[in-house]
Amino acid sequence: MFMKKILFSVFIICAFKLNAQIVITEEADTETLIISDGDKTSKGGRKVSDNIWKVDVIGPVYGKYGVSYERELLSFLAIQATVGMTYYNFSDYYLSLFSFNKSVPLAPGKNLYVGDYRKQNILNAKPGFYFNAMPKIYVRGDGFEGFYLGLGLNYNKWSYKKTKREVDYNAIDNKQLGGEFALGYQVINGKMAVDVSTSFGANRNSTSLSDQVQEYNAQYVTFYYGISLKLGRYF
């Protein structure tokens, strides 16, 4: 009977050690018990990271060259930040749905239709930069995977080359500040991620123009749509 008690005690101690670590601190010669909760895994047994780097593979088609970083905050919530280089070309002109206040008063008795100078200067831009910050809510609450809704904040800025063509108004620079609503779906395969989304938004534009005599500032609002296909990797 005594031997059975000893064997039972040894079994309990061994089982307990499988789920615990002993850390001995040198200062006080005391022992601290740390209970291990195992590896963090998702379904399928693969490792889960809280971070993803992504690039938009179709961005260059409409004038945006950027990289995105996404960080999981909660099981259903993540934050994504995108920064990169942009040109004023297909992105702003051909993806715009319509503009509010298209006729911009520049001086007494003079008005400018916004579409005029935008079309004239579409391929006359210097490289600029853009930034987007977007909280993302995953509908399934499965972190990083499945359908999500996003609400983004945009900032874009670029300038123009001095045109050699005779035009009524030469654009000098442009700043945009706006927001967008996005609907997307993200798929995880091992350490790789595929993020497909579509978005609708509005930008407030502030553009400096020149008619060879005087400079003006045109302010107006554009509404636009966008599509995105991002490829990413956990790290």
CSV table of C-alpha atoms in Angstrom, one decimal:
chain,number,residue,atom,x,y,z
A,1,MET,CA,0.0,0.0,0.0
A,2,PHE,CA,2.8,2.4,0.9
A,3,MET,CA,4.5,1.6,-2.4
A,4,LYS,CA,1.3,2.3,-4.4
A,5,LYS,CA,1.1,5.8,-2.8
A,6,ILE,CA,4.7,6.5,-3.8
A,7,LEU,CA,4.1,5.5,-7.4
A,8,PHE,CA,0.9,7.5,-7.5
A,9,SER,CA,2.8,10.6,-6.2
A,10,VAL,CA,5.5,10.2,-8.8
A,11,PHE,CA,2.9,9.9,-11.6
A,12,ILE,CA,1.2,13.2,-10.5
A,13,ILE,CA,4.5,15.0,-10.3
A,14,CYS,CA,5.6,13.9,-13.8
A,15,ALA,CA,2.2,14.8,-15.3
A,16,PHE,CA,2.4,18.2,-13.7
A,17,LYS,CA,5.9,18.9,-15.1
A,18,LEU,CA,4.7,18.3,-18.6
A,19,ASN,CA,2.7,21.5,-18.4
A,20,ALA,CA,4.9,23.7,-16.3
A,21,GLN,CA,8.4,25.2,-16.2
A,22,ILE,CA,10.6,25.8,-13.2
A,23,VAL,CA,12.5,29.1,-13.3
A,24,ILE,CA,15.1,29.6,-10.5
A,25,THR,CA,16.0,33.2,-9.7
A,26,GLU,CA,19.6,33.6,-8.6
A,27,GLU,CA,18.9,36.5,-6.2
A,28,ALA,CA,16.6,34.8,-3.7
A,29,ASP,CA,17.1,31.1,-4.6
A,30,THR,CA,13.3,30.9,-5.0
A,31,GLU,CA,11.3,28.9,-7.5
A,32,THR,CA,8.7,30.5,-9.8
A,33,LEU,CA,6.0,28.3,-11.4
A,34,ILE,CA,5.1,29.3,-15.0
A,35,ILE,CA,2.1,27.4,-16.5
A,36,SER,CA,2.5,26.9,-20.3
A,37,ASP,CA,-0.6,27.5,-22.5
A,38,GLY,CA,0.9,25.8,-25.5
A,39,ASP,CA,1.5,27.2,-29.0
A,40,LYS,CA,-1.0,29.6,-30.5
A,41,THR,CA,-2.5,27.9,-33.5
A,42,SER,CA,-5.6,28.3,-35.7
A,43,LYS,CA,-7.7,25.6,-37.3
A,44,GLY,CA,-5.5,23.3,-39.3
A,45,GLY,CA,-2.8,23.4,-36.7
A,46,ARG,CA,-0.7,26.1,-38.4
A,47,LYS,CA,1.1,28.9,-36.6
A,48,VAL,CA,-0.7,32.2,-36.4
A,49,SER,CA,1.1,35.6,-36.5
A,50,ASP,CA,-0.4,39.0,-35.6
A,51,ASN,CA,1.3,40.7,-38.6
A,52,ILE,CA,1.1,40.6,-42.4
A,53,TRP,CA,3.0,42.6,-45.0
A,54,LYS,CA,1.2,43.0,-48.3
A,55,VAL,CA,1.6,44.5,-51.8
A,56,ASP,CA,-1.1,45.5,-54.2
A,57,VAL,CA,-0.2,43.7,-57.4
A,58,ILE,CA,-2.7,45.7,-59.6
A,59,GLY,CA,-1.9,49.0,-58.0
A,60,PRO,CA,0.6,50.1,-60.8
A,61,VAL,CA,-2.2,49.7,-63.3
A,62,TYR,CA,-3.9,52.7,-61.9
A,63,GLY,CA,-0.9,54.6,-60.6
A,64,LYS,CA,-0.2,53.4,-57.1
A,65,TYR,CA,2.9,51.6,-55.9
A,66,GLY,CA,2.7,50.8,-52.2
A,67,VAL,CA,3.0,48.4,-49.4
A,68,SER,CA,0.6,47.5,-46.6
A,69,TYR,CA,1.1,46.4,-43.0
A,70,GLU,CA,-1.8,44.7,-41.2
A,71,ARG,CA,-1.9,44.1,-37.4
A,72,GLU,CA,-4.4,42.0,-35.6
A,73,LEU,CA,-5.8,43.8,-32.5
A,74,LEU,CA,-8.6,41.4,-31.5
A,75,SER,CA,-10.0,38.2,-33.0
A,76,PHE,CA,-12.5,40.3,-35.1
A,77,LEU,CA,-10.5,43.6,-35.5
A,78,ALA,CA,-7.3,44.6,-37.3
A,79,ILE,CA,-5.7,47.8,-38.4
A,80,GLN,CA,-4.1,48.2,-41.8
A,81,ALA,CA,-1.7,51.0,-42.9
A,82,THR,CA,-0.6,51.6,-46.5
A,83,VAL,CA,2.1,53.9,-47.8
A,84,GLY,CA,3.6,54.4,-51.2
A,85,MET,CA,4.3,56.4,-54.3
A,86,THR,CA,1.6,57.6,-56.7
A,87,TYR,CA,1.2,59.3,-60.1
A,88,TYR,CA,-1.7,61.5,-61.1
A,89,ASN,CA,-3.0,59.3,-64.0
A,90,PHE,CA,-5.6,56.6,-64.3
A,91,SER,CA,-6.1,56.4,-60.5
A,92,ASP,CA,-7.6,59.9,-60.1
A,93,TYR,CA,-9.1,60.6,-63.5
A,94,TYR,CA,-10.5,57.3,-64.8
A,95,LEU,CA,-11.6,55.9,-61.4
A,96,SER,CA,-13.6,59.0,-60.4
A,97,LEU,CA,-17.3,58.6,-60.6
A,98,PHE,CA,-18.2,62.3,-60.6
A,99,SER,CA,-17.1,65.6,-59.0
A,100,PHE,CA,-19.0,68.0,-56.8
A,101,ASN,CA,-18.6,71.7,-57.7
A,102,LYS,CA,-17.1,71.0,-61.1
A,103,SER,CA,-17.2,74.7,-62.1
A,104,VAL,CA,-14.6,76.4,-60.0
A,105,PRO,CA,-14.5,80.2,-59.8
A,106,LEU,CA,-11.0,81.4,-60.2
A,107,ALA,CA,-11.5,85.1,-60.6
A,108,PRO,CA,-14.4,87.5,-61.2
A,109,GLY,CA,-16.0,86.5,-64.4
A,110,LYS,CA,-13.8,83.4,-64.8
A,111,ASN,CA,-14.8,79.8,-64.2
A,112,LEU,CA,-13.0,76.6,-64.8
A,113,TYR,CA,-14.5,73.2,-65.4
A,114,VAL,CA,-12.5,70.8,-63.2
A,115,GLY,CA,-12.4,68.1,-65.8
A,116,ASP,CA,-10.6,70.3,-68.3
A,117,TYR,CA,-7.3,70.7,-66.4
A,118,ARG,CA,-7.5,67.1,-65.0
A,119,LYS,CA,-7.6,65.7,-68.5
A,120,GLN,CA,-5.0,68.0,-69.8
A,121,ASN,CA,-2.5,67.1,-67.1
A,122,ILE,CA,-3.2,63.4,-66.7
A,123,LEU,CA,0.2,62.3,-67.9
A,124,ASN,CA,2.1,65.3,-66.7
A,125,ALA,CA,2.7,64.5,-63.1
A,126,LYS,CA,5.8,64.0,-61.0
A,127,PRO,CA,5.9,61.1,-58.5
A,128,GLY,CA,4.0,61.9,-55.3
A,129,PHE,CA,3.0,59.9,-52.2
A,130,TYR,CA,-0.1,58.5,-50.6
A,131,PHE,CA,-1.1,57.2,-47.2
A,132,ASN,CA,-4.1,55.1,-46.1
A,133,ALA,CA,-5.1,53.9,-42.6
A,134,MET,CA,-8.0,51.5,-42.3
A,135,PRO,CA,-9.5,49.6,-39.3
A,136,LYS,CA,-11.0,46.3,-40.6
A,137,ILE,CA,-13.8,44.3,-38.9
A,138,TYR,CA,-13.8,40.6,-39.8
A,139,VAL,CA,-17.4,39.3,-40.0
A,140,ARG,CA,-16.6,35.8,-38.9
A,141,GLY,CA,-14.5,37.0,-35.9
A,142,ASP,CA,-11.7,34.7,-37.1
A,143,GLY,CA,-8.9,37.1,-37.2
A,144,PHE,CA,-7.4,37.9,-40.7
A,145,GLU,CA,-9.7,35.5,-42.5
A,146,GLY,CA,-13.0,35.8,-44.3
A,147,PHE,CA,-15.1,38.8,-45.2
A,148,TYR,CA,-14.3,42.1,-43.7
A,149,LEU,CA,-15.6,45.7,-43.6
A,150,GLY,CA,-13.1,48.6,-43.6
A,151,LEU,CA,-13.3,52.4,-43.1
A,152,GLY,CA,-10.2,54.2,-44.4
A,153,LEU,CA,-8.6,57.6,-44.2
A,154,ASN,CA,-6.7,58.8,-47.3
A,155,TYR,CA,-4.1,61.4,-47.9
A,156,ASN,CA,-2.5,61.9,-51.4
A,157,LYS,CA,-0.1,64.6,-52.6
A,158,TRP,CA,1.7,65.1,-55.9
A,159,SER,CA,3.0,67.9,-58.2
A,160,TYR,CA,3.3,68.5,-61.9
A,161,LYS,CA,6.0,69.1,-64.5
A,162,LYS,CA,5.9,72.4,-66.3
A,163,THR,CA,4.0,71.6,-69.5
A,164,LYS,CA,5.3,72.6,-72.9
A,165,ARG,CA,1.9,72.5,-74.4
A,166,GLU,CA,-0.4,75.5,-74.8
A,167,VAL,CA,-3.2,74.9,-72.3
A,168,ASP,CA,-5.5,77.3,-70.5
A,169,TYR,CA,-4.5,76.2,-67.0
A,170,ASN,CA,-1.3,74.4,-66.0
A,171,ALA,CA,-1.6,72.4,-62.8
A,172,ILE,CA,1.2,73.0,-60.2
A,173,ASP,CA,0.4,70.6,-57.4
A,174,ASN,CA,-2.5,68.7,-55.8
A,175,LYS,CA,-3.5,67.6,-52.3
A,176,GLN,CA,-6.3,65.2,-51.4
A,177,LEU,CA,-7.8,64.3,-48.1
A,178,GLY,CA,-10.7,61.9,-47.8
A,179,GLY,CA,-12.2,58.6,-46.7
A,180,GLU,CA,-13.5,55.4,-48.1
A,181,PHE,CA,-15.6,52.4,-47.3
A,182,ALA,CA,-14.2,49.0,-48.3
A,183,LEU,CA,-15.7,45.5,-48.6
A,184,GLY,CA,-13.2,42.6,-49.0
A,185,TYR,CA,-12.3,39.0,-48.4
A,186,GLN,CA,-9.0,37.7,-47.2
A,187,VAL,CA,-7.8,34.1,-47.6
A,188,ILE,CA,-4.9,32.5,-45.6
A,189,ASN,CA,-2.9,29.6,-47.0
A,190,GLY,CA,0.0,28.7,-44.7
A,191,LYS,CA,2.1,31.8,-44.3
A,192,MET,CA,0.6,33.5,-47.4
A,193,ALA,CA,-2.4,35.8,-47.7
A,194,VAL,CA,-4.6,36.9,-50.5
A,195,ASP,CA,-6.7,40.1,-50.0
A,196,VAL,CA,-9.3,41.1,-52.5
A,197,SER,CA,-11.4,44.2,-52.0
A,198,THR,CA,-13.5,47.0,-53.6
A,199,SER,CA,-13.9,50.4,-52.1
A,200,PHE,CA,-16.0,53.6,-52.6
A,201,GLY,CA,-14.9,57.0,-51.3
A,202,ALA,CA,-14.6,60.7,-51.5
A,203,ASN,CA,-11.7,63.1,-51.6
A,204,ARG,CA,-11.5,66.8,-51.0
A,205,ASN,CA,-9.0,68.3,-53.5
A,206,SER,CA,-6.9,71.4,-53.2
A,207,THR,CA,-5.2,72.2,-56.5
A,208,SER,CA,-2.8,75.0,-57.5
A,209,LEU,CA,-3.3,76.2,-61.0
A,210,SER,CA,-1.6,78.8,-63.3
A,211,ASP,CA,-2.8,80.5,-66.4
A,212,GLN,CA,0.7,81.9,-67.2
A,213,VAL,CA,-0.2,85.2,-65.5
A,214,GLN,CA,-1.7,84.3,-62.1
A,215,GLU,CA,-1.9,81.4,-59.7
A,216,TYR,CA,-5.2,80.1,-58.4
A,217,ASN,CA,-6.4,77.5,-55.9
A,218,ALA,CA,-9.2,75.3,-56.9
A,219,GLN,CA,-11.1,73.3,-54.3
A,220,TYR,CA,-13.6,70.6,-55.1
A,221,VAL,CA,-14.7,67.1,-54.1
A,222,THR,CA,-14.4,63.9,-56.2
A,223,PHE,CA,-16.2,60.6,-55.6
A,224,TYR,CA,-14.4,57.4,-56.7
A,225,TYR,CA,-14.3,53.7,-56.7
A,226,GLY,CA,-11.4,51.3,-56.5
A,227,ILE,CA,-10.4,47.7,-56.6
A,228,SER,CA,-7.4,46.0,-54.9
A,229,LEU,CA,-5.7,42.6,-55.1
A,230,LYS,CA,-3.0,42.3,-52.4
A,231,LEU,CA,-0.6,39.4,-51.8
A,232,GLY,CA,1.0,39.1,-48.4
A,233,ARG,CA,3.0,37.0,-46.0
A,234,TYR,CA,2.9,36.4,-42.2
A,235,PHE,CA,6.0,37.3,-40.2
